[in-house]
PDB file of C-alpha atoms and ligand atoms in Angstrom:
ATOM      1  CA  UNK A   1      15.218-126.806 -48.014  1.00 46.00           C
ATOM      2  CA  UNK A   2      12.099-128.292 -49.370  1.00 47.00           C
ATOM      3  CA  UNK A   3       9.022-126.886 -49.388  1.00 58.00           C
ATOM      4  CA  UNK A   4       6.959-128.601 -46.457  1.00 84.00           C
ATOM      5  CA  UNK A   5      10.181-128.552 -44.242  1.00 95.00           C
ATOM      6  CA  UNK A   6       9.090-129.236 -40.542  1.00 98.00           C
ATOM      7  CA  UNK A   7      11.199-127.945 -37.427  1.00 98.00           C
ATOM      8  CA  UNK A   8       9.203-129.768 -33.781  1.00 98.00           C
ATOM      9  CA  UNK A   9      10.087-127.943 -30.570  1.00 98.00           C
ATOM     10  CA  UNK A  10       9.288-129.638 -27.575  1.00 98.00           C
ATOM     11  CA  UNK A  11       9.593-129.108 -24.060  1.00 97.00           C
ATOM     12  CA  UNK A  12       8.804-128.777 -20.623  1.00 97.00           C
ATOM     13  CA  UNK A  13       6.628-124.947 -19.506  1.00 94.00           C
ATOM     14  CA  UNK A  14       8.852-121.845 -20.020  1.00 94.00           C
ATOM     15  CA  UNK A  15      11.897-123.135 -21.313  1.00 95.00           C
ATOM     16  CA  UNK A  16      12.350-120.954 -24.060  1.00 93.00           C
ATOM     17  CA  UNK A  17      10.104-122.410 -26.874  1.00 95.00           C
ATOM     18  CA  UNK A  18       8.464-119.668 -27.887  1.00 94.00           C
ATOM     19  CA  UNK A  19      11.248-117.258 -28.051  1.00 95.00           C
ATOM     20  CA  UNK A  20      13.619-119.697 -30.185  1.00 97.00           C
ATOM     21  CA  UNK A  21      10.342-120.867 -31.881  1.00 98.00           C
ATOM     22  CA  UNK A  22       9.562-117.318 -33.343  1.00 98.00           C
ATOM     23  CA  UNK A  23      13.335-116.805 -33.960  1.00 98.00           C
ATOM     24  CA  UNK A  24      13.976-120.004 -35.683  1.00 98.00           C
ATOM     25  CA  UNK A  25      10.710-119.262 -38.303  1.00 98.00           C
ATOM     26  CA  UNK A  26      11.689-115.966 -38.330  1.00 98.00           C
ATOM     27  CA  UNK A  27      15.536-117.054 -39.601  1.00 97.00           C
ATOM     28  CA  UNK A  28      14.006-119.580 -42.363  1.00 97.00           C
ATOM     29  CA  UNK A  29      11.103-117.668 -43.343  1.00 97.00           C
ATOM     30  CA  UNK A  30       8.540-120.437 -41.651  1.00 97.00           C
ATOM     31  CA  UNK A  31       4.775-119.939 -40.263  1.00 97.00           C
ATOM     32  CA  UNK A  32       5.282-120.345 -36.725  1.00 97.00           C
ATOM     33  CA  UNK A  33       2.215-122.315 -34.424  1.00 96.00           C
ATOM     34  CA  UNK A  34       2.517-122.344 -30.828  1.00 97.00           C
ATOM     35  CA  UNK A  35       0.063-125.731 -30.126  1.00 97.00           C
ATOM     36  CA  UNK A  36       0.126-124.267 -26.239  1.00 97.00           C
ATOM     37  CA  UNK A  37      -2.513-121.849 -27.343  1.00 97.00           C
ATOM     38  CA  UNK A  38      -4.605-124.414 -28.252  1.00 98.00           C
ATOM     39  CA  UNK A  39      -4.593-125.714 -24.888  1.00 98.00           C
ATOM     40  CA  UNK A  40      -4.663-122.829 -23.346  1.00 97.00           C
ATOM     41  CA  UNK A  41      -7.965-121.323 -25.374  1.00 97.00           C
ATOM     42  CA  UNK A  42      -9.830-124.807 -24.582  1.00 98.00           C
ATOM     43  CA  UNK A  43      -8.534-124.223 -20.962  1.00 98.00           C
ATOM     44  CA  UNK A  44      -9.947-120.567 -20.858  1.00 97.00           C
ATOM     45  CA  UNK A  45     -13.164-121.805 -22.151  1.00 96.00           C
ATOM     46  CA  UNK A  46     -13.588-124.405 -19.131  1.00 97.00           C
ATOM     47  CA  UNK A  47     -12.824-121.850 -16.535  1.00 97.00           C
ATOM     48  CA  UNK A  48     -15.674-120.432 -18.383  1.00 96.00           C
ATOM     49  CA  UNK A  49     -18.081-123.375 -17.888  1.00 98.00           C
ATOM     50  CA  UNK A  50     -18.210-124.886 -20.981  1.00 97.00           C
ATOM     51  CA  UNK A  51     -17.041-128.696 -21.814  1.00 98.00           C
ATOM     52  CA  UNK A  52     -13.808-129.363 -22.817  1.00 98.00           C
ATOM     53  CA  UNK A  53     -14.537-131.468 -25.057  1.00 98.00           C
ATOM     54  CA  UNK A  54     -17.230-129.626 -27.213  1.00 98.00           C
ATOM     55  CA  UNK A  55     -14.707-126.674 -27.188  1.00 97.00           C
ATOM     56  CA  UNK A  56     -11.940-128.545 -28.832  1.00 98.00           C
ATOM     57  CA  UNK A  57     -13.799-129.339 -31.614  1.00 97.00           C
ATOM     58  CA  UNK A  58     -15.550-125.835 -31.951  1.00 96.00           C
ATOM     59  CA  UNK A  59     -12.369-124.056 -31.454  1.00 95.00           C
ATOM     60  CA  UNK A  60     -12.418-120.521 -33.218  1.00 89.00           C
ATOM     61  CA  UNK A  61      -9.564-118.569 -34.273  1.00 86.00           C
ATOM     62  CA  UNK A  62     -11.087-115.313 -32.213  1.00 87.00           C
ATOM     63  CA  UNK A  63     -10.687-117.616 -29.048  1.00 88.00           C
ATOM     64  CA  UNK A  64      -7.037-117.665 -29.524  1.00 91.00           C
ATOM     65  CA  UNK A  65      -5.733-114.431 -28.288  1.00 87.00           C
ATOM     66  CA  UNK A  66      -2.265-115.048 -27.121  1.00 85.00           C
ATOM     67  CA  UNK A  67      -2.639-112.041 -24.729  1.00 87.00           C
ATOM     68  CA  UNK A  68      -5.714-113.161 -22.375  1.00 90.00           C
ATOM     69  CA  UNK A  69      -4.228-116.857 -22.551  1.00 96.00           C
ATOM     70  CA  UNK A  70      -1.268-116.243 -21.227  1.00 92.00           C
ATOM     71  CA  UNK A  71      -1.844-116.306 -17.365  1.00 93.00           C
ATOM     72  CA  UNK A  72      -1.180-119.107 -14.553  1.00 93.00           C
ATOM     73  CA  UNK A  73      -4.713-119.781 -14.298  1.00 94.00           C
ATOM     74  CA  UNK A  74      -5.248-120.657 -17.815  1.00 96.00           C
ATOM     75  CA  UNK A  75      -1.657-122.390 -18.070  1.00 95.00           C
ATOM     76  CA  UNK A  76      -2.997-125.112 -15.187  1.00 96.00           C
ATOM     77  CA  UNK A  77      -6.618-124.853 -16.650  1.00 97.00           C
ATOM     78  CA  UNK A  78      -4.928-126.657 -20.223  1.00 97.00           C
ATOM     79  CA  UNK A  79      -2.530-128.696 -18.581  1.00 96.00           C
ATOM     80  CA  UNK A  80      -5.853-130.534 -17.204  1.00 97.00           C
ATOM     81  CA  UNK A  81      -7.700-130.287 -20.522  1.00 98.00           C
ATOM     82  CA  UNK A  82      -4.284-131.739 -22.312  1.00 97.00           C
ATOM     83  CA  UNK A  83      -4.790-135.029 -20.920  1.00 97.00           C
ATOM     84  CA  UNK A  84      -8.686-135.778 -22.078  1.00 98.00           C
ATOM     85  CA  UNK A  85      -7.529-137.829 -25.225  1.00 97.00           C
ATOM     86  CA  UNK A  86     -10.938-136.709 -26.912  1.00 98.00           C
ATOM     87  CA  UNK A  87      -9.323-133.270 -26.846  1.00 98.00           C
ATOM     88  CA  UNK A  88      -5.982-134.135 -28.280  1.00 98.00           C
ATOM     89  CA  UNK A  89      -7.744-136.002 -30.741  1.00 98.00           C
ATOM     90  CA  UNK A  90      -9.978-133.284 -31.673  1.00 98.00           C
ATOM     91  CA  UNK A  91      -6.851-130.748 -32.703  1.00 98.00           C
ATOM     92  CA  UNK A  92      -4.505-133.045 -34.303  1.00 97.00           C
ATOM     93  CA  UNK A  93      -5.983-132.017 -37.924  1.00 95.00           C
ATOM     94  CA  UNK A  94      -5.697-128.694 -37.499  1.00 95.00           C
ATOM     95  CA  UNK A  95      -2.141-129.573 -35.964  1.00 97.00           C
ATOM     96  CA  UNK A  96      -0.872-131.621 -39.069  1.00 97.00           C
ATOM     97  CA  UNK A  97      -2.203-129.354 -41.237  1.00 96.00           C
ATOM     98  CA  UNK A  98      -0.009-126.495 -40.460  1.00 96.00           C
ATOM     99  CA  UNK A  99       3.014-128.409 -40.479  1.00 97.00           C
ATOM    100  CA  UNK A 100       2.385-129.877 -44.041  1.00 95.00           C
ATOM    101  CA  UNK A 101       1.961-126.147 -45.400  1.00 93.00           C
ATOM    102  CA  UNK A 102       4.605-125.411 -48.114  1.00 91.00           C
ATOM    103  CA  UNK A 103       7.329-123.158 -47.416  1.00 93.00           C
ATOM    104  CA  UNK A 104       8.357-124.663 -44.073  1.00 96.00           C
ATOM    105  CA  UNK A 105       6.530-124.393 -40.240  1.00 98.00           C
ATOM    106  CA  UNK A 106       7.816-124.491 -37.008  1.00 98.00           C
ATOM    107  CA  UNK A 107       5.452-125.826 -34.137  1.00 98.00           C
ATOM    108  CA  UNK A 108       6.265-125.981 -30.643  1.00 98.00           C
ATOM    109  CA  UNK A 109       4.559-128.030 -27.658  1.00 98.00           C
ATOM    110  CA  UNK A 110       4.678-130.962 -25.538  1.00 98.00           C
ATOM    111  CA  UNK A 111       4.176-134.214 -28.908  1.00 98.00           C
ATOM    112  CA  UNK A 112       5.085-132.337 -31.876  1.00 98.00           C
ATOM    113  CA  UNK A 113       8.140-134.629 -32.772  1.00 98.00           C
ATOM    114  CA  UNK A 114       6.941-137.697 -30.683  1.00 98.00           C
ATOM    115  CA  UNK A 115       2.950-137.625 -32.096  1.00 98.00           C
ATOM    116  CA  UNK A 116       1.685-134.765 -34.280  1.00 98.00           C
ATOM    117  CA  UNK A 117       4.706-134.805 -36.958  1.00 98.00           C
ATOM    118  CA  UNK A 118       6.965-138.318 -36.357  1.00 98.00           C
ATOM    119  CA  UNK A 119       8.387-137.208 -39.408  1.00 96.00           C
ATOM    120  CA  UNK A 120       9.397-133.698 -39.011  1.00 97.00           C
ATOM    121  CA  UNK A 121      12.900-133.091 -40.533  1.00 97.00           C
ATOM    122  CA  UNK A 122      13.979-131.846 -37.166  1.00 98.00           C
ATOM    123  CA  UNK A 123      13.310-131.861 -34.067  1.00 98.00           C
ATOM    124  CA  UNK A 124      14.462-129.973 -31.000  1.00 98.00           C
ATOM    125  CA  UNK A 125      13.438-130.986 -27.550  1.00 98.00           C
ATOM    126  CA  UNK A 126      14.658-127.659 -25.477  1.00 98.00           C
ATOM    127  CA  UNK A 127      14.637-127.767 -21.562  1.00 97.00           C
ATOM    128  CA  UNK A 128      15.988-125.860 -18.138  1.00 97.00           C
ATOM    129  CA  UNK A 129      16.323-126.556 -14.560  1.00 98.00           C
ATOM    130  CA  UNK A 130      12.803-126.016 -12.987  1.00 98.00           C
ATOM    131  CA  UNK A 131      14.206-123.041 -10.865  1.00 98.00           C
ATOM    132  CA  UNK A 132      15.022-121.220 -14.380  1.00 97.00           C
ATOM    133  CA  UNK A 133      12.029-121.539 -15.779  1.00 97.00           C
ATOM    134  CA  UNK A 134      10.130-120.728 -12.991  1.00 98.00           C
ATOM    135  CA  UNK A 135      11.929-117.342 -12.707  1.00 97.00           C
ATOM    136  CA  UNK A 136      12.159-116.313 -16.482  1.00 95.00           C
ATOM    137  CA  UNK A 137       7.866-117.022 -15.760  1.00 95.00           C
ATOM    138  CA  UNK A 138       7.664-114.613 -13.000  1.00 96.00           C
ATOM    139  CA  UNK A 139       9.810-112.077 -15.156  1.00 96.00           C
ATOM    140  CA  UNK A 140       7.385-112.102 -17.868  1.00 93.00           C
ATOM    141  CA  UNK A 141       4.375-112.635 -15.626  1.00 93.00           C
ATOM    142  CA  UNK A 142       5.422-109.862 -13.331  1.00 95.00           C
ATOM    143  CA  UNK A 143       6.558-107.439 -16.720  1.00 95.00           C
ATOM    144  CA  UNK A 144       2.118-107.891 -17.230  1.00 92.00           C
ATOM    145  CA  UNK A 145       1.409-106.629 -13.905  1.00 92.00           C
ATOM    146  CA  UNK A 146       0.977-110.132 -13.066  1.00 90.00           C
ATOM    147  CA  UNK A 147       0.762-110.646  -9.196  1.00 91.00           C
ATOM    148  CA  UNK A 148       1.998-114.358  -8.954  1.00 92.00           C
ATOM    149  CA  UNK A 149       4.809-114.955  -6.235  1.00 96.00           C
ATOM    150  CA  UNK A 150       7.757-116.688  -7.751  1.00 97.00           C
ATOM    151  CA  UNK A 151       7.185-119.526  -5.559  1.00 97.00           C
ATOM    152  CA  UNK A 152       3.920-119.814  -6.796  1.00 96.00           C
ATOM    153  CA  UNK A 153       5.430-119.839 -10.532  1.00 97.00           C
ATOM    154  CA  UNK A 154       7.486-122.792  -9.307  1.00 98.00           C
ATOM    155  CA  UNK A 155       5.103-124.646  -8.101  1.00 97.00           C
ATOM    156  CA  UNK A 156       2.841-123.877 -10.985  1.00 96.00           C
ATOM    157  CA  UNK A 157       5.748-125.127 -13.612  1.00 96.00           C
ATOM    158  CA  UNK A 158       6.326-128.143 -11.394  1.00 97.00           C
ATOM    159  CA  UNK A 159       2.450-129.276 -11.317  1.00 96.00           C
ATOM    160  CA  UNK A 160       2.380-128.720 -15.002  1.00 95.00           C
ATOM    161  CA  UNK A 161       5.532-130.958 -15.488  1.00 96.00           C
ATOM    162  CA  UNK A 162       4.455-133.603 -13.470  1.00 96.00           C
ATOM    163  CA  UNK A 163       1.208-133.670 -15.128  1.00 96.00           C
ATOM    164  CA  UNK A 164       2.086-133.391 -18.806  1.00 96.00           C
ATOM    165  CA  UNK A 165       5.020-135.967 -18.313  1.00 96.00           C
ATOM    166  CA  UNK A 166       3.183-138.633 -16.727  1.00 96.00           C
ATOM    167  CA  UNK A 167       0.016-138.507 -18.512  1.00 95.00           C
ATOM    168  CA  UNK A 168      -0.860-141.320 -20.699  1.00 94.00           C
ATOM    169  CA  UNK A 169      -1.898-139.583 -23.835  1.00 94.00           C
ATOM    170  CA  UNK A 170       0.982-138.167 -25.870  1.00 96.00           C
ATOM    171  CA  UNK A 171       3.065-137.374 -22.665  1.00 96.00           C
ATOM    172  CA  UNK A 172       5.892-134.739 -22.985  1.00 97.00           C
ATOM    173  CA  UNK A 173       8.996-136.916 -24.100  1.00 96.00           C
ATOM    174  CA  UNK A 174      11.960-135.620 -25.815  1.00 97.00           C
ATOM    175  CA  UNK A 175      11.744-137.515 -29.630  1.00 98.00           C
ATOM    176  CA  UNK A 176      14.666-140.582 -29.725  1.00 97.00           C
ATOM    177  CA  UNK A 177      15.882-138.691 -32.622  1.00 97.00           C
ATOM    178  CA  UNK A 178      15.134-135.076 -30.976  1.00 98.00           C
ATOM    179  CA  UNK A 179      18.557-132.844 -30.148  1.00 97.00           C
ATOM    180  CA  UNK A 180      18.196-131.659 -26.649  1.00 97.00           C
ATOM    181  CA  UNK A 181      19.007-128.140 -25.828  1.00 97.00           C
ATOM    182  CA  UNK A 182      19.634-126.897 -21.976  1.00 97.00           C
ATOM    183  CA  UNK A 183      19.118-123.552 -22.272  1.00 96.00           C
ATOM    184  CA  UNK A 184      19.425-123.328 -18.177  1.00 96.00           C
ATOM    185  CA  UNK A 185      22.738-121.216 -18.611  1.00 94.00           C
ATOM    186  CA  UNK A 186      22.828-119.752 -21.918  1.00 95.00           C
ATOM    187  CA  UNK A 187      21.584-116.497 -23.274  1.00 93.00           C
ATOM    188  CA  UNK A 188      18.451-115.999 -25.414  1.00 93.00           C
ATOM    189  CA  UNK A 189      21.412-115.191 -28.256  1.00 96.00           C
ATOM    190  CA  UNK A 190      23.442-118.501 -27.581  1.00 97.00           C
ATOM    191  CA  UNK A 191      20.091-120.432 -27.601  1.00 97.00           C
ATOM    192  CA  UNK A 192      18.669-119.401 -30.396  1.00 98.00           C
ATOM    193  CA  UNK A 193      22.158-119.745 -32.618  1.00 98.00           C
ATOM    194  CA  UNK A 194      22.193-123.693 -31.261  1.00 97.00           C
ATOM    195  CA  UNK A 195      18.703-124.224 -32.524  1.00 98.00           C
ATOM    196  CA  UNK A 196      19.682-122.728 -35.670  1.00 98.00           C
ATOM    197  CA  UNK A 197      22.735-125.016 -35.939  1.00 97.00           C
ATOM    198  CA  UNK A 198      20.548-127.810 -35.540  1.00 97.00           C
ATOM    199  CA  UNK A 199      17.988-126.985 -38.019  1.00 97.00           C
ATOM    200  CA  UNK A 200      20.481-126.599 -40.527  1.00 96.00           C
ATOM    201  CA  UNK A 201      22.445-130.000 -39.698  1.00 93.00           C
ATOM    202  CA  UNK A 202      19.234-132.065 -40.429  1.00 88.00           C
ATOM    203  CA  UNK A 203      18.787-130.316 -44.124  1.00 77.00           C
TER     204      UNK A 203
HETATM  205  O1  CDP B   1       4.136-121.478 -22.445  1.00 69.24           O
HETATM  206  P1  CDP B   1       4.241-122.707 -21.584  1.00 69.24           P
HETATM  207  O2  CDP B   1       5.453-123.514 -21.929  1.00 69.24           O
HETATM  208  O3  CDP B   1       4.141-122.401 -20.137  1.00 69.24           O
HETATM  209  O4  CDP B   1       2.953-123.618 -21.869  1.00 69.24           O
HETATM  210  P2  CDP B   1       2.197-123.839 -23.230  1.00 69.24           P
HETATM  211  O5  CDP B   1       3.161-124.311 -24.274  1.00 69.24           O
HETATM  212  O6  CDP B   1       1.377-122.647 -23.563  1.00 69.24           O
HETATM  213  O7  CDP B   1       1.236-125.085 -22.885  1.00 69.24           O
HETATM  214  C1  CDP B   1       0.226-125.004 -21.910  1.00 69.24           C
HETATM  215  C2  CDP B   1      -0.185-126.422 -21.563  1.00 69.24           C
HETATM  216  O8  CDP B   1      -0.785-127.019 -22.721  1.00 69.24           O
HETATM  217  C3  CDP B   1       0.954-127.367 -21.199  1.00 69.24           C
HETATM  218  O9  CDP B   1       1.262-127.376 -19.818  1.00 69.24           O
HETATM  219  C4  CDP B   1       0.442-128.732 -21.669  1.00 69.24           C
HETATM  220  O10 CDP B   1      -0.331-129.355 -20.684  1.00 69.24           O
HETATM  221  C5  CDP B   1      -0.460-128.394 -22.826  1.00 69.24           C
HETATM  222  N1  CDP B   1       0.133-128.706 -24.138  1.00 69.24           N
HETATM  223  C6  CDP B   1       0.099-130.019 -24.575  1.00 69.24           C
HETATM  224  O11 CDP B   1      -0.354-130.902 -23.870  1.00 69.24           O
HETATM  225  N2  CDP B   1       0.564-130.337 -25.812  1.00 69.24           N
HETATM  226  C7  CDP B   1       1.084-129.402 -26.606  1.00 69.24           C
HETATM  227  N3  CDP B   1       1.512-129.743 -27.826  1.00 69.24           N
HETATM  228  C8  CDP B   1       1.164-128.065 -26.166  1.00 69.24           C
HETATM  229  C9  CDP B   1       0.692-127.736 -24.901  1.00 69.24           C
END
């Protein structure tokens, strides 16, 4: 493969990107970026107080701790911050940068193949029923001590859907040239192998 080989994985909340995501880099030997944790640190930050804006721009690696991001609160806290264009704008370097690093990257999100990297040499746009999603949340949620209902994750992953399709900056949109992958009735195994298989059809 060449050396600034870029893999985009899109799709809607909890469908599986960041497992195949790590699995896929971890399979070619690519840095791996998960652009939700951008989101979700400028989120945090606003629950915090501060302005959105000013935090995208100021963003700090120490405010990107997967752990503390990852709860519903913050999750619907950058869902709202993902549609202030000034914000988007403000991490797109950073963004591009990692994909264009040599030896290959993998980023996953909601624009990677449609707006941050047009040109990536693949791009996977992986999805799942709503229900599915919403309970493989509540698993993980629940496995932190978590004490969201699963309804609640449902309507949570809903909300976010409906927001981050329908806004009008960069809205989540599988790429024309993007293979879809329903990973509503396959295992993390049978997933991960199609991803794989797609990669490795676009070298
Ligand atoms: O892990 P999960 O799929 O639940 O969400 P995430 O990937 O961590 O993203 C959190 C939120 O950030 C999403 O609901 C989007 O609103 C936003 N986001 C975005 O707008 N663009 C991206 N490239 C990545 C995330």
């Amino acid at each position: 493969m060449s050396a600034a080989f870029t893999v985009a994985i899109d799709g809607p909340a909890a469908a599986g990107k960041g497992t195949i995501s790590k699995a896929v880099a971890a399979h070619f030997g690519f840095a791996h970026l998960d652009t939700g944790l951008l989101y979700r640190a400028v989120g945090a930050q606003v629950l915090l107080g501060r302005d959105a804006v000013e935090v995208a721009h100021t963003l700090r690696a120490e405010d990107i701790d997967a752990d503390v991001l990852r709860t519903s609160a913050v999750a619907q806290a950058a869902s709202k911050v993902a549609v202030i264009p000034q914000v988007r704008a403000a991490l797109v370097d950073f963004q591009r940068s990692f994909a264009a690093r040599a030896g290959g990257a993998v980023l996953d999100g909601r624009d990677i193949g449609t707006v941050i990297c047009p040109e990536a040499a693949a791009k996977l746009f992986v999805t799942a029923t709503a229900e599915v999603r919403a309970a493989r949340r509540y698993a993980e949620l629940a496995a932190k001590g978590a004490a969201d209902s699963l309804d609640q994750v449902l309507a949570d992953v809903r909300a976010r859907d409906a927001r981050d399709a329908d806004r009008v900056e960069a809205p989540m949109r599988a790429a024309q040239d993007a293979v879809v992958i329903d990973t509503s009735g396959m295992s993390i195994d049978a997933a991960v192998a199609a991803s794989i298989q797609a990669i490795l059809s676009k070298r």
